[in-house]
CSV table of N, CA, C and O in Angstrom, one decimal:
chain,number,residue,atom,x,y,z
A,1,UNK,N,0.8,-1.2,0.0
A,1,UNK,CA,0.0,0.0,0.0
A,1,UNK,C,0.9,1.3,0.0
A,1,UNK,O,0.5,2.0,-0.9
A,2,UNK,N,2.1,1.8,0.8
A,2,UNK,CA,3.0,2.4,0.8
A,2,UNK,C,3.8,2.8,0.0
A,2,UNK,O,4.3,3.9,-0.1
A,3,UNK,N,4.0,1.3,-0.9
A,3,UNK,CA,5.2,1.7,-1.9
A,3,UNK,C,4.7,1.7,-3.1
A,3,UNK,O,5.1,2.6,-3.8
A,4,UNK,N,3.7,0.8,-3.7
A,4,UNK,CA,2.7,0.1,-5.1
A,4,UNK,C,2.6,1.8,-5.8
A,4,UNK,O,2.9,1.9,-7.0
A,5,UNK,N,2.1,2.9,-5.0
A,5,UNK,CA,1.7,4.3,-5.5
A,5,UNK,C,2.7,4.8,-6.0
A,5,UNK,O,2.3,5.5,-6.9
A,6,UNK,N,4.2,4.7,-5.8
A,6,UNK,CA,5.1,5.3,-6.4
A,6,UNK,C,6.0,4.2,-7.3
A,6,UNK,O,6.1,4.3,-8.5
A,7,UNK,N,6.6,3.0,-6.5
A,7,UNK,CA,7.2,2.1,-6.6
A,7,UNK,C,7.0,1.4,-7.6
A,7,UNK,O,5.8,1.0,-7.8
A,8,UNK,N,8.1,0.7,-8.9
A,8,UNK,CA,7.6,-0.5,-9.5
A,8,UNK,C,7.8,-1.2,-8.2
A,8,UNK,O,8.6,-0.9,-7.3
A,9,UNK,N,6.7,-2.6,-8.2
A,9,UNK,CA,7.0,-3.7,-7.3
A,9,UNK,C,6.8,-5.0,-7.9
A,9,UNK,O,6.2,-5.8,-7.2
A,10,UNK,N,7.2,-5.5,-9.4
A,10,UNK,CA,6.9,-6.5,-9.7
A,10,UNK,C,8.6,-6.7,-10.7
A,10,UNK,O,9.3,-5.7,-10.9
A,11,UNK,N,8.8,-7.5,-11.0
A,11,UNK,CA,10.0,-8.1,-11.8
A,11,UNK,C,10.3,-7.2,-12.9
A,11,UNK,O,11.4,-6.9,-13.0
A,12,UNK,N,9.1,-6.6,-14.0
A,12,UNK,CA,9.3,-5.8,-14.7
A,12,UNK,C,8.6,-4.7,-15.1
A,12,UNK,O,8.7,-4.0,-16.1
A,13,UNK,N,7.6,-4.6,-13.9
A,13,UNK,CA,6.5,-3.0,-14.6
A,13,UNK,C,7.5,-2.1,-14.1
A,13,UNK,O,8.4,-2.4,-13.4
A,14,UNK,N,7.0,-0.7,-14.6
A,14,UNK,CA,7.6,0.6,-14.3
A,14,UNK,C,7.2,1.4,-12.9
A,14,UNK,O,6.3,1.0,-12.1
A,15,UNK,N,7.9,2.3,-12.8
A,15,UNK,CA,7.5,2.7,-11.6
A,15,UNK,C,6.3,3.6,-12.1
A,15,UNK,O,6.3,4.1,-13.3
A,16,UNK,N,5.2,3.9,-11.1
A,16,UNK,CA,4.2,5.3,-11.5
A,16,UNK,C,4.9,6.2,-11.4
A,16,UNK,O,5.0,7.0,-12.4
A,17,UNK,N,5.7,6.5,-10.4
A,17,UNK,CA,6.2,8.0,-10.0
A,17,UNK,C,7.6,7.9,-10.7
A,17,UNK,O,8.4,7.1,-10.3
A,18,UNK,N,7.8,8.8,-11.6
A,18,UNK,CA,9.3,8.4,-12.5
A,18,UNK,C,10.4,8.6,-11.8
A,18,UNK,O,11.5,8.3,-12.3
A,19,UNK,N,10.3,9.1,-10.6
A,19,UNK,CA,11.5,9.4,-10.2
A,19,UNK,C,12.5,7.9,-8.5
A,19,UNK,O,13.6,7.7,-7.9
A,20,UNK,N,10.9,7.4,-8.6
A,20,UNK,CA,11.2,6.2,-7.7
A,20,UNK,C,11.4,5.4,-8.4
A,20,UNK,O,10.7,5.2,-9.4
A,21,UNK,N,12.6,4.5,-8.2
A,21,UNK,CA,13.5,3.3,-7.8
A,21,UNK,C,12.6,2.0,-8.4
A,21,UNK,O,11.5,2.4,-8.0
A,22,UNK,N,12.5,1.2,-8.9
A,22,UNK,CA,11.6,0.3,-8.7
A,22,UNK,C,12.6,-0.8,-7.7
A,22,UNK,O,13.8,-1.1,-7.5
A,23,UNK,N,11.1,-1.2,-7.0
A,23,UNK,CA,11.4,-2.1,-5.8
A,23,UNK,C,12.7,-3.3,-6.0
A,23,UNK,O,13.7,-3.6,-5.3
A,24,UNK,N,12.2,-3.8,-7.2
A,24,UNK,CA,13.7,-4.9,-7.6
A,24,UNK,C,14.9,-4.6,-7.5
A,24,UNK,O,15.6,-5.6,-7.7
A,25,UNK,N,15.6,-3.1,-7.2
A,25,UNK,CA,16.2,-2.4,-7.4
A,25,UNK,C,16.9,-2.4,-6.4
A,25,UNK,O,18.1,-2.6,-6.4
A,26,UNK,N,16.1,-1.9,-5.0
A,26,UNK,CA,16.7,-2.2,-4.1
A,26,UNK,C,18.0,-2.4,-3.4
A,26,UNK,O,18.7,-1.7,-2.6
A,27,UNK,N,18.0,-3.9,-4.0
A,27,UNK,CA,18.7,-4.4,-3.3
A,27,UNK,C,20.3,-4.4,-3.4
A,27,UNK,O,21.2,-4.7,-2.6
A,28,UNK,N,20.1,-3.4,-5.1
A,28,UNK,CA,21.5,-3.5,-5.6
A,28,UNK,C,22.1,-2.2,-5.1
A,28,UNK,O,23.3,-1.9,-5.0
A,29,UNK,N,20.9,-1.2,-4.5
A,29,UNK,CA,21.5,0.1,-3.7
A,29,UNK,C,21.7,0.3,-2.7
A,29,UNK,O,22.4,1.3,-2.4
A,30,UNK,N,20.9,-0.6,-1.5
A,30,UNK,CA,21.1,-0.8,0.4
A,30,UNK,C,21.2,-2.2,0.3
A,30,UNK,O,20.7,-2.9,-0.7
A,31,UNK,N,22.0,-2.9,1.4
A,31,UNK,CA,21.7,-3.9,2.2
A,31,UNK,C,20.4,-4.1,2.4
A,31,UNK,O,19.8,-3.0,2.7
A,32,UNK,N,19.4,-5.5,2.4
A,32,UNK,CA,18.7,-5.5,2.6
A,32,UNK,C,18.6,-5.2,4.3
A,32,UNK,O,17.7,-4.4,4.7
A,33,UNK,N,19.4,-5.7,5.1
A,33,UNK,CA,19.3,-5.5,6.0
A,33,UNK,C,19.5,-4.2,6.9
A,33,UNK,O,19.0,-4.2,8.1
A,34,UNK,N,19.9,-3.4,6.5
A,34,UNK,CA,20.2,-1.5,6.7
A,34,UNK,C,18.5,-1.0,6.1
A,34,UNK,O,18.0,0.1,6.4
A,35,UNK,N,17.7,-1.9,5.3
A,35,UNK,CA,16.2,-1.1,5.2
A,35,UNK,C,15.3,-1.8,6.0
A,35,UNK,O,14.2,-1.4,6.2
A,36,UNK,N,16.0,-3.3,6.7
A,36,UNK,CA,14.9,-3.4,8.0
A,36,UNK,C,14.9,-2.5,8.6
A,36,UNK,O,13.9,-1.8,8.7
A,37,UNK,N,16.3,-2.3,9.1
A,37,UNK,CA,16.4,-1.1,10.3
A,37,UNK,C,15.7,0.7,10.0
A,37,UNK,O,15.4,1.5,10.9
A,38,UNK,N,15.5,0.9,8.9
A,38,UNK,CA,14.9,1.7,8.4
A,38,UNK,C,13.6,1.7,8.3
A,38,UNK,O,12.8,2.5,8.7
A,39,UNK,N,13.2,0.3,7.7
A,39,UNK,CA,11.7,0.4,8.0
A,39,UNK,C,11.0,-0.2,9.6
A,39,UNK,O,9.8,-0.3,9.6
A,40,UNK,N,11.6,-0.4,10.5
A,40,UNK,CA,11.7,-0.4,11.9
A,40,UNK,C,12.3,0.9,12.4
A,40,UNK,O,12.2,1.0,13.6
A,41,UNK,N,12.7,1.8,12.0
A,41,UNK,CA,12.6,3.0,12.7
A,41,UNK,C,12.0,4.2,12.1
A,41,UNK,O,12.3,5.3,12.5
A,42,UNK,N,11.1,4.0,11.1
A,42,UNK,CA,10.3,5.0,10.2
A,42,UNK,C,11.2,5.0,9.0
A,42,UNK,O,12.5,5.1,9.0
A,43,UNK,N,10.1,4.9,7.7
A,43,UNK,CA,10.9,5.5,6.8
A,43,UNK,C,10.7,6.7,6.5
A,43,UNK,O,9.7,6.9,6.0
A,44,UNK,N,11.4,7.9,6.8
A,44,UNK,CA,11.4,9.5,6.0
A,44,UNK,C,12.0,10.0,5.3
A,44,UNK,O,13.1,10.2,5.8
A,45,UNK,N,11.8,10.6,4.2
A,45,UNK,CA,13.2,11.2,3.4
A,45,UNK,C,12.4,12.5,2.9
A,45,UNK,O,11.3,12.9,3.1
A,46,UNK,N,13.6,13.2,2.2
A,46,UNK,CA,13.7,14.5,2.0
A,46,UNK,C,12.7,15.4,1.4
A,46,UNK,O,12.4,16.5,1.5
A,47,UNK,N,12.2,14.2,0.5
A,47,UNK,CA,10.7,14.8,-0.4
A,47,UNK,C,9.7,14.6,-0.2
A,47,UNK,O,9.6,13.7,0.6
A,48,UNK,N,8.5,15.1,-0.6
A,48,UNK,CA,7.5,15.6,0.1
A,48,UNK,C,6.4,14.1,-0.8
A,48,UNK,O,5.4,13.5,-0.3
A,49,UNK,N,7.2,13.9,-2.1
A,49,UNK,CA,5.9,12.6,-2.2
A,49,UNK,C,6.1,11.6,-1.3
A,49,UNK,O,5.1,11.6,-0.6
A,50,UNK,N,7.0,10.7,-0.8
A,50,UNK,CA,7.1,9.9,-0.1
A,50,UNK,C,6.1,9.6,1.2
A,50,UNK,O,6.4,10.5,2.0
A,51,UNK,N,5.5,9.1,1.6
A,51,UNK,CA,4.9,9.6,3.3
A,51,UNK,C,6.3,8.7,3.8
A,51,UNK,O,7.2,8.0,3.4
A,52,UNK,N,5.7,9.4,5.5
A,52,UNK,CA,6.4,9.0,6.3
A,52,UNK,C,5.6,7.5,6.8
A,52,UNK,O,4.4,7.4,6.6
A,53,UNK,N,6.3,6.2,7.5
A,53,UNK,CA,5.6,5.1,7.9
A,53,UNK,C,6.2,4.7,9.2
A,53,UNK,O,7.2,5.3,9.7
A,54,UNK,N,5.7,3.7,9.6
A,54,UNK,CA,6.5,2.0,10.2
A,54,UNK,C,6.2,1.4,10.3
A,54,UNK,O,5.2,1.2,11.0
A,55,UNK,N,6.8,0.5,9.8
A,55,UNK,CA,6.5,-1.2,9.7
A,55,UNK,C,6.6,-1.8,10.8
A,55,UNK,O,7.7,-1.8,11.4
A,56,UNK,N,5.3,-2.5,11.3
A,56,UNK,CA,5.8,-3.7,12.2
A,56,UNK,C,6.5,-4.8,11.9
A,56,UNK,O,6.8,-5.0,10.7
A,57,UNK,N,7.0,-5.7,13.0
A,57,UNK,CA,8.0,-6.2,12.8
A,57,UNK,C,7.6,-7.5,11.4
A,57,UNK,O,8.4,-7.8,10.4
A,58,UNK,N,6.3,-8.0,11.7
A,58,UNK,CA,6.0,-9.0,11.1
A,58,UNK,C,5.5,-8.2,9.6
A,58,UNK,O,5.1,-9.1,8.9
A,59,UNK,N,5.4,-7.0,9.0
A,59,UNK,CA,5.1,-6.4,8.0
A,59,UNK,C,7.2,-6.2,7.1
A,59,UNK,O,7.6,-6.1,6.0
A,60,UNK,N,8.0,-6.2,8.6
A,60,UNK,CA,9.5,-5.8,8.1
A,60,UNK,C,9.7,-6.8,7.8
A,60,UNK,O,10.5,-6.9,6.8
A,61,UNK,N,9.3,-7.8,8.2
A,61,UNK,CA,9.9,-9.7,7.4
A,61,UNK,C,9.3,-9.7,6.3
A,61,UNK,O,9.9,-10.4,5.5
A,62,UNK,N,8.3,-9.2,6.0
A,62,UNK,CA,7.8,-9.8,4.9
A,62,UNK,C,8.1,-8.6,3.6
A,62,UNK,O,8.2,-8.9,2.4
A,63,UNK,N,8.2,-7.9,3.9
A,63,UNK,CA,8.6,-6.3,2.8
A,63,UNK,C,10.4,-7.2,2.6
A,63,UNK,O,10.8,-7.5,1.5
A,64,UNK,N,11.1,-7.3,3.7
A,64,UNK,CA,12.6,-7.8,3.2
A,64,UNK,C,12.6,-9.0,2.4
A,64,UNK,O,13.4,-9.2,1.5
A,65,UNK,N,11.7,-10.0,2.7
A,65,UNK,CA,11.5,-11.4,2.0
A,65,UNK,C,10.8,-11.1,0.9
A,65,UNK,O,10.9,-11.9,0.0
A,66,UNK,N,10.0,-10.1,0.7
A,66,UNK,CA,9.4,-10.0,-1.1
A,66,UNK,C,10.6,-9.4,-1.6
A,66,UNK,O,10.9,-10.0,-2.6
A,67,UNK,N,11.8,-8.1,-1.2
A,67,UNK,CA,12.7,-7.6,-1.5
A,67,UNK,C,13.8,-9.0,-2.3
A,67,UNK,O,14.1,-9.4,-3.4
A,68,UNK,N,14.0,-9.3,-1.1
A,68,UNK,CA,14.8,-10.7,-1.6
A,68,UNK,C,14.4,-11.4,-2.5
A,68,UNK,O,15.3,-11.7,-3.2
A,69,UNK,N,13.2,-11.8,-2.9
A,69,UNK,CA,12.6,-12.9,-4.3
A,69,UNK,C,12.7,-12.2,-5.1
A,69,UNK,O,12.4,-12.7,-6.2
A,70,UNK,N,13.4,-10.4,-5.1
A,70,UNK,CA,13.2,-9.4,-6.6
A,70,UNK,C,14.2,-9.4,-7.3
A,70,UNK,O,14.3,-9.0,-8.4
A,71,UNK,N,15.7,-10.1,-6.0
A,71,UNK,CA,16.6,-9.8,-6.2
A,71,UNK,C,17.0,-10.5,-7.7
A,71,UNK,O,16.7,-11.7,-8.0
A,72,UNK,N,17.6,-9.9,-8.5
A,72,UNK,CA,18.5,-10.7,-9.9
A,72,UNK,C,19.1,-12.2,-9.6
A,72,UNK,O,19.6,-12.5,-8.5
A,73,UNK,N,19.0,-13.1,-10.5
A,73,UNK,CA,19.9,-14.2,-10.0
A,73,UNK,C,20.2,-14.6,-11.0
A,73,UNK,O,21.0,-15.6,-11.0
């Protein structure tokens, strides 16, 4: 729900918002594990489309484990 609005989040659609990342992406730019800790302590950044969130813990396993199946192999 947070990310789908700006985010690609599938193997190969585009992102809506041109200037976000698509989610598959990721992983090749953070550690997955530096965006648990991120989405366990709010995500916020500089621009104003983004909202601010936080993930429970059992929503952070599962955002890093869909992250992980996006990853290239």
């Amino acid at each position: 729900t947070n990310c789908a609005r700006c985010h690609a989040v599938a193997q190969s659609d585009a992102s809506p918002h041109p200037q976000a990342p698509a989610l598959r992406d990721l992983s090749r730019r953070y550690p997955l594990e530096t965006l648990a800790e991120a989405l366990g302590e709010g995500i916020s950044t500089g621009h104003p489309d983004m909202p601010a969130f936080v993930a429970t813990p059992q929503q952070i396993a599962a955002i890093i484990a869909y992250l992980g199946s996006l990853k290239p192999r």
